[in-house]
Amino acid sequence: MARRTCEPVSGVVAEARRVYQETFGGSAGVAVCAPGRVNLIGEHTDYNQGLVLPMALPLVTVMVGSKTSGQSCSVATTAESADEPRKVDFDLPTDTAPLIRVEPAWANYVKGVVQHYRARPLPAFKAVIASNVPLGGGLSSSASLEVAVYTFLQQLCPDDGDKVAKALACQQAEHTHAGMPCGIMDQFVSVLGKEGHALLIDCRSLEASAVPMADPDVVILITNSNVRHSLTGSEYPSRRKQCEKAAAILGKSSLREATVQDLEDAKDRLDSETYRRARHVIEEIERTARAAEALRGGAYQEFGKLMVESHNSLRDLYEVSCPELDALVTAAMDVDGVFGSRMTGGGFGGCTVTLLQAEATERAMKHIEGRYSGCPTFYITTPSEGARVLSV
């Protein structure tokens, strides 16, 4: 069974330091990390100014490095799956020469954060990035990288410490340098995650409240389908445009302002596909509010029911699931002790998230593995802390 407990942060740091020594010589003066996340419910609602309920993971991206003289930065990655080259050099941005998107793609996340960093003057640096967040698994490896880079830069050139502004700068980096029009959820929870808590984020007001998740008898099981369909790169932006179109037709600034009744009243002015997209978002926002209340009250059966409703809506209305994710959810729900399961992340592959009784964990993994035609990877996890500085 492909089961993984999350590798300790110390192991990721040790790998980054080893590569730093091999690449640059000497020891790094700064070490930081930022977590990936799993979204419990509230999918494709963040860029509609809705509600989301993610939690930070013990899976992290680590960045170690030091200041250097001059204007040239050098960054290496340990990721074996990274596109070549695995080490890049670039000059610090200026008003007349901003950093732009170029190959390799992984380095654009770094450059984007450097470009949008909120304090100046930045010194040049050399650094190594290492991560145990699965790439393309729907656990936000990209936001984890962006927030790690920003946290690293804060140690070289401190900004004002505004955490929300930090998340927004990292989101902007993904928009401009990775070309992905993501919402704020991933960066927000990577910055502000709290150990032992999920985070209910209002993506309109950018306010967040911690929702306790400390019951030792209940765990979160993440199942990575280990598939990634190529549709995700084009379909995500198209879904966002459809939502913006629906909001405009409804006369709303975003779908957060709309009700199901508003949607029904305008149904004859919407094509069927745009109607389905909007219906998912409007209902998912309301579902997420109910789910947060259920979780606060320990009503796990209700929370699980809402998770399954969310998955079915993502499958049927938003159309971002895939056969592999559907199979994983169906298999999980066959097991006694499972409260709920759903796809998590952008869709078209990646992971499912399952809420279940701790005693049912082994039983669930064995059943899922037996029913799934692929090779799943399991992570048993708890809510973890957001971005932080590590001792060197």
Coordinates of C-alpha atoms in Angstrom, one line a residue:
M1 CA 0.0 0.0 0.0
A2 CA 1.4 3.4 -1.0
R3 CA 0.9 5.0 2.4
R4 CA 3.0 8.0 3.4
T5 CA 3.2 9.8 6.7
C6 CA 4.3 13.3 6.0
E7 CA 8.1 13.6 6.0
P8 CA 9.3 15.8 8.9
V9 CA 10.3 19.3 7.9
S10 CA 13.8 18.5 9.2
G11 CA 14.2 16.0 6.4
V12 CA 13.3 18.5 3.7
V13 CA 15.6 21.1 5.2
A14 CA 18.4 18.6 5.3
E15 CA 18.0 17.8 1.6
A16 CA 17.9 21.5 0.8
R17 CA 21.1 22.2 2.8
R18 CA 22.9 19.2 1.1
V19 CA 22.1 20.6 -2.3
Y20 CA 23.0 24.1 -1.2
Q21 CA 26.4 22.8 -0.1
E22 CA 26.9 20.9 -3.4
T23 CA 25.8 23.8 -5.6
F24 CA 27.2 26.9 -3.8
G25 CA 29.6 25.7 -1.1
G26 CA 29.3 26.7 2.5
S27 CA 26.2 26.8 4.6
A28 CA 22.9 28.7 4.1
G29 CA 22.2 31.5 6.5
V30 CA 18.4 31.5 6.3
A31 CA 15.9 28.6 6.2
V32 CA 12.1 29.0 5.9
C33 CA 9.1 26.8 5.0
A34 CA 5.5 27.2 3.9
P35 CA 2.9 24.5 3.8
G36 CA 0.7 23.1 1.1
R37 CA -3.0 22.9 1.9
V38 CA -6.0 20.7 1.5
N39 CA -9.4 22.3 1.0
L40 CA -12.1 20.5 3.1
I41 CA -15.0 22.2 1.3
G42 CA -15.6 25.4 -0.8
E43 CA -14.2 24.5 -4.2
H44 CA -13.9 27.1 -7.0
T45 CA -15.5 29.7 -4.7
D46 CA -12.5 31.8 -3.8
Y47 CA -12.2 33.6 -7.1
N48 CA -16.0 34.3 -6.8
Q49 CA -15.4 36.1 -3.5
G50 CA -17.0 33.2 -1.6
L51 CA -16.2 31.1 1.4
V52 CA -13.6 28.4 1.6
L53 CA -12.6 26.0 4.4
P54 CA -9.0 24.8 3.9
M55 CA -6.3 23.7 6.4
A56 CA -2.5 23.9 6.1
L57 CA -0.7 20.6 5.8
P58 CA 2.5 19.3 7.4
L59 CA 3.7 18.9 3.7
V60 CA 6.0 22.0 3.0
T61 CA 8.2 23.8 0.6
V62 CA 11.5 24.8 2.2
M63 CA 13.9 27.5 0.9
V64 CA 17.4 27.9 2.3
G65 CA 19.9 30.5 1.2
S66 CA 22.0 33.5 1.8
K67 CA 22.5 37.1 0.7
T68 CA 25.1 37.7 -2.0
S69 CA 26.7 40.9 -3.4
G70 CA 25.8 42.4 -6.7
Q71 CA 22.6 42.1 -8.6
S72 CA 22.5 38.5 -9.8
C73 CA 20.4 35.8 -8.0
S74 CA 20.9 32.1 -8.3
V75 CA 18.2 29.6 -7.3
A76 CA 18.3 25.8 -7.6
T77 CA 15.5 23.2 -7.0
T78 CA 15.8 19.6 -5.8
A79 CA 12.6 18.6 -7.6
E80 CA 13.4 15.7 -10.0
S81 CA 10.3 16.4 -12.0
A82 CA 11.1 20.0 -12.5
D83 CA 11.5 21.1 -16.1
E84 CA 15.2 21.7 -17.0
P85 CA 17.2 23.5 -16.1
R86 CA 17.1 22.9 -12.3
K87 CA 19.2 26.0 -11.6
V88 CA 18.5 29.5 -12.8
D89 CA 20.3 32.8 -12.6
F90 CA 18.5 36.2 -12.9
D91 CA 19.1 39.8 -12.1
L92 CA 17.1 41.7 -9.5
P93 CA 14.2 43.6 -11.1
T94 CA 14.4 47.3 -11.7
D95 CA 11.8 49.9 -12.8
T96 CA 13.0 49.6 -16.4
A97 CA 13.8 45.9 -16.4
P98 CA 11.1 43.9 -14.6
L99 CA 11.3 40.1 -14.3
I100 CA 9.3 38.4 -17.1
R101 CA 8.0 34.9 -17.7
V102 CA 10.6 32.6 -19.4
E103 CA 11.5 29.0 -19.2
P104 CA 11.9 27.0 -17.0
A105 CA 8.3 27.3 -15.7
W106 CA 9.1 26.5 -12.1
A107 CA 11.4 29.5 -11.8
N108 CA 8.6 31.9 -12.8
Y109 CA 7.0 31.4 -9.4
V110 CA 10.2 32.6 -7.8
K111 CA 10.6 35.5 -10.1
G112 CA 7.0 36.5 -9.7
V113 CA 7.4 36.8 -5.9
V114 CA 10.6 38.7 -6.3
Q115 CA 8.9 41.1 -8.7
H116 CA 5.9 41.7 -6.4
Y117 CA 7.8 41.7 -3.1
R118 CA 6.6 44.6 -1.0
A119 CA 9.9 46.1 0.3
R120 CA 13.0 47.4 -1.3
P121 CA 15.9 47.3 -1.8
L122 CA 16.2 43.6 -2.1
P123 CA 19.7 42.1 -2.0
A124 CA 20.8 39.5 -4.4
F125 CA 20.7 35.9 -3.0
K126 CA 21.6 32.3 -3.7
A127 CA 19.1 29.7 -2.6
V128 CA 17.8 26.1 -2.9
I129 CA 14.2 25.0 -2.9
A130 CA 13.1 21.6 -1.7
S131 CA 9.5 20.3 -1.2
N132 CA 7.5 17.3 -0.2
V133 CA 4.2 18.8 -1.5
P134 CA 3.2 16.6 -4.4
L135 CA 3.4 18.5 -7.7
G136 CA 0.1 18.7 -9.6
G137 CA -1.8 16.9 -6.8
G138 CA -4.2 19.6 -5.9
L139 CA -2.5 20.3 -2.6
S140 CA -1.2 23.7 -3.7
S141 CA 2.5 23.1 -4.3
S142 CA 2.5 26.4 -6.2
A143 CA 1.2 28.6 -3.4
S144 CA 3.5 26.7 -1.0
L145 CA 6.5 27.7 -3.2
E146 CA 5.4 31.3 -3.6
V147 CA 4.8 31.8 0.2
A148 CA 8.2 30.1 1.0
V149 CA 9.9 32.5 -1.4
Y150 CA 8.2 35.5 0.1
T151 CA 9.0 34.4 3.7
F152 CA 12.7 33.9 2.6
L153 CA 12.8 37.5 1.2
Q154 CA 11.3 38.8 4.4
Q155 CA 14.5 37.6 6.2
L156 CA 16.7 39.4 3.7
C157 CA 14.7 42.7 3.5
P158 CA 11.9 42.9 6.1
D159 CA 8.5 44.3 4.9
D160 CA 5.8 45.6 7.2
G161 CA 4.6 42.2 8.3
D162 CA 1.1 42.5 6.9
K163 CA 0.1 38.8 6.4
V164 CA -2.9 39.4 4.2
A165 CA -0.9 41.7 2.0
K166 CA 1.8 39.0 1.8
A167 CA -0.8 36.5 0.6
L168 CA -2.1 38.9 -2.0
A169 CA 1.4 39.6 -3.3
C170 CA 2.0 35.8 -3.8
Q171 CA -1.4 35.5 -5.5
Q172 CA -0.4 38.4 -7.9
A173 CA 2.9 36.5 -8.6
E174 CA 0.9 33.5 -9.8
H175 CA -1.3 35.7 -11.9
T176 CA 1.5 37.5 -13.7
H177 CA 4.3 35.0 -13.8
A178 CA 2.6 31.6 -13.8
G179 CA -0.3 32.7 -15.9
M180 CA -2.9 31.1 -13.6
P181 CA -5.8 33.4 -12.5
C182 CA -6.1 31.7 -9.1
G183 CA -8.2 32.9 -6.1
I184 CA -6.7 33.9 -2.8
M185 CA -7.4 30.7 -0.8
D186 CA -4.1 28.8 -1.3
Q187 CA -1.8 31.6 -0.5
F188 CA -3.9 32.8 2.4
V189 CA -3.9 29.5 4.3
S190 CA -0.2 28.9 3.5
V191 CA 0.5 32.2 5.2
L192 CA -2.1 32.1 8.0
G193 CA -2.6 28.4 8.7
K194 CA -3.0 27.5 12.4
E195 CA -2.1 24.2 13.9
G196 CA -5.1 22.1 15.0
H197 CA -7.5 24.3 13.1
A198 CA -9.1 24.6 9.7
L199 CA -9.5 28.2 8.4
L200 CA -12.8 29.6 7.3
I201 CA -11.8 32.3 4.8
D202 CA -14.2 35.0 3.5
C203 CA -12.6 35.7 0.1
R204 CA -14.6 39.0 -0.2
S205 CA -13.6 40.6 3.1
L206 CA -10.3 38.7 3.5
E207 CA -11.3 37.9 7.0
A208 CA -10.6 34.4 8.5
S209 CA -11.8 32.5 11.5
A210 CA -10.1 29.4 12.9
V211 CA -12.3 26.3 13.2
P212 CA -11.0 23.8 15.7
M213 CA -10.1 20.3 14.4
A214 CA -8.5 18.7 17.5
D215 CA -10.7 15.6 18.0
P216 CA -8.2 12.7 18.2
D217 CA -10.9 10.2 17.1
V218 CA -11.3 12.0 13.8
V219 CA -8.7 12.3 11.0
I220 CA -8.3 13.6 7.5
L221 CA -7.2 11.1 4.8
I222 CA -5.8 12.5 1.6
T223 CA -5.7 10.1 -1.3
N224 CA -3.7 11.1 -4.3
S225 CA -5.0 9.6 -7.5
N226 CA -1.6 10.1 -9.1
V227 CA -3.3 11.2 -12.3
R228 CA -3.3 14.6 -13.9
H229 CA -5.4 15.3 -17.0
S230 CA -4.1 17.9 -19.3
L231 CA -7.4 19.8 -19.3
T232 CA -6.6 21.6 -16.1
G233 CA -4.5 24.3 -17.7
S234 CA -7.2 25.6 -20.0
E235 CA -10.3 24.6 -18.1
Y236 CA -9.6 26.6 -14.9
P237 CA -9.4 30.0 -16.7
S238 CA -12.5 29.1 -18.7
R239 CA -14.5 28.3 -15.5
R240 CA -13.5 31.7 -14.1
K241 CA -14.7 33.5 -17.2
Q242 CA -18.0 31.7 -17.1
C243 CA -18.5 32.8 -13.5
E244 CA -17.7 36.4 -14.3
K245 CA -20.1 36.2 -17.2
A246 CA -22.9 34.8 -15.0
A247 CA -22.3 37.5 -12.4
A248 CA -22.5 40.2 -15.0
I249 CA -25.8 38.9 -16.4
L250 CA -27.2 38.8 -12.9
G251 CA -26.1 42.3 -12.3
K252 CA -23.8 41.3 -9.5
S253 CA -20.2 42.2 -8.8
S254 CA -19.5 38.5 -8.1
L255 CA -21.5 35.3 -7.6
R256 CA -21.0 35.8 -3.8
E257 CA -23.8 38.4 -4.1
A258 CA -26.2 36.1 -5.9
T259 CA -28.8 33.7 -4.6
V260 CA -30.3 30.6 -6.2
Q261 CA -33.5 32.6 -6.8
D262 CA -31.5 35.3 -8.6
L263 CA -30.1 32.5 -10.8
E264 CA -33.5 31.0 -11.5
D265 CA -34.9 34.3 -12.4
A266 CA -32.2 34.9 -15.0
K267 CA -32.1 31.3 -16.3
D268 CA -33.5 32.2 -19.7
R269 CA -30.6 34.7 -20.2
L270 CA -27.9 32.1 -19.5
D271 CA -26.7 29.3 -21.6
S272 CA -27.0 25.9 -19.9
E273 CA -23.3 25.5 -19.2
T274 CA -22.9 28.9 -17.6
Y275 CA -26.1 28.3 -15.5
R276 CA -24.6 25.0 -14.2
R277 CA -21.3 26.7 -13.3
A278 CA -23.0 29.5 -11.4
R279 CA -25.4 27.1 -9.6
H280 CA -22.4 25.2 -8.3
V281 CA -20.7 28.3 -7.0
I282 CA -23.8 29.8 -5.3
E283 CA -24.8 26.5 -3.6
E284 CA -21.2 25.7 -2.7
I285 CA -20.8 29.0 -0.8
E286 CA -23.9 28.3 1.2
R287 CA -22.7 24.7 1.8
T288 CA -19.3 25.9 3.1
A289 CA -21.0 28.2 5.7
R290 CA -23.1 25.2 6.9
A291 CA -20.1 22.9 6.9
A292 CA -18.0 25.3 9.1
E293 CA -20.9 25.4 11.7
A294 CA -21.1 21.6 11.6
L295 CA -17.4 21.2 12.2
R296 CA -17.4 23.7 15.1
G297 CA -20.2 21.6 16.7
G298 CA -18.6 18.2 16.1
A299 CA -21.4 17.3 13.7
Y300 CA -19.2 15.1 11.6
Q301 CA -22.1 13.2 9.9
E302 CA -23.5 16.5 8.7
F303 CA -20.1 17.7 7.6
G304 CA -19.5 14.5 5.6
K305 CA -22.9 14.8 3.9
L306 CA -22.0 18.3 2.7
M307 CA -18.6 17.0 1.4
V308 CA -20.4 14.4 -0.8
E309 CA -22.8 17.0 -2.0
S310 CA -19.9 19.2 -2.9
H311 CA -18.2 16.5 -4.8
N312 CA -21.4 15.6 -6.8
S313 CA -21.8 19.3 -7.7
L314 CA -18.2 19.6 -8.8
R315 CA -18.8 16.4 -10.9
D316 CA -22.2 17.3 -12.4
L317 CA -22.4 21.1 -12.4
Y318 CA -18.9 22.4 -12.5
E319 CA -17.6 19.4 -14.4
V320 CA -14.1 19.4 -13.0
S321 CA -14.0 15.9 -11.6
C322 CA -12.8 12.8 -13.5
P323 CA -13.4 9.0 -13.4
E324 CA -10.4 8.4 -11.1
L325 CA -11.6 11.0 -8.5
D326 CA -15.2 9.7 -8.7
A327 CA -13.9 6.1 -8.1
L328 CA -11.9 7.2 -5.1
V329 CA -14.8 9.0 -3.5
T330 CA -17.2 6.1 -4.2
A331 CA -14.8 3.6 -2.6
A332 CA -14.2 5.7 0.5
M333 CA -18.0 6.1 1.0
D334 CA -18.4 2.3 1.1
V335 CA -16.4 2.1 4.3
D336 CA -18.0 2.1 7.8
G337 CA -16.6 5.0 9.8
V338 CA -16.2 7.3 6.8
F339 CA -18.2 10.5 7.3
G340 CA -17.6 12.1 3.9
S341 CA -15.2 12.4 0.9
R342 CA -14.8 14.7 -2.1
M343 CA -12.3 15.8 -4.7
T344 CA -10.2 18.7 -3.6
G345 CA -8.3 21.3 -5.6
G346 CA -8.8 22.5 -9.2
G347 CA -9.9 19.1 -10.5
F348 CA -9.2 16.8 -13.5
G349 CA -7.0 14.6 -11.2
G350 CA -5.0 15.1 -8.1
C351 CA -6.5 14.3 -4.7
T352 CA -9.5 13.5 -2.7
V353 CA -10.0 14.4 1.0
T354 CA -11.9 12.2 3.3
L355 CA -13.1 12.8 6.9
L356 CA -13.3 9.6 8.9
Q357 CA -13.0 8.0 12.3
A358 CA -9.4 7.3 13.2
E359 CA -10.1 3.6 13.8
A360 CA -11.4 3.3 10.3
T361 CA -8.3 4.6 8.6
E362 CA -6.5 1.3 7.8
R363 CA -9.8 -0.3 6.7
A364 CA -10.5 2.6 4.4
M365 CA -7.1 2.6 2.8
K366 CA -7.2 -1.1 2.1
H367 CA -10.7 -0.8 0.6
I368 CA -9.8 2.2 -1.6
E369 CA -6.7 0.5 -2.8
G370 CA -8.6 -2.7 -3.7
R371 CA -11.3 -0.8 -5.6
Y372 CA -9.1 1.7 -7.4
S373 CA -7.6 0.7 -10.7
G374 CA -4.6 3.0 -10.3
C375 CA -1.9 3.3 -7.6
P376 CA -3.1 5.7 -4.9
T377 CA -0.9 7.4 -2.4
F378 CA -2.3 8.0 1.1
Y379 CA -1.5 10.8 3.6
I380 CA -3.0 10.7 7.1
T381 CA -2.8 14.3 8.2
T382 CA -3.8 17.0 10.7
P383 CA -4.0 20.8 10.4
S384 CA -0.6 22.4 10.7
E385 CA 1.0 25.8 11.1
G386 CA 1.4 28.4 8.3
A387 CA 4.7 29.8 6.9
R388 CA 7.5 30.1 9.4
V389 CA 11.2 30.7 9.8
L390 CA 13.4 27.7 10.7
S391 CA 16.5 27.6 12.8
V392 CA 19.8 27.2 10.8

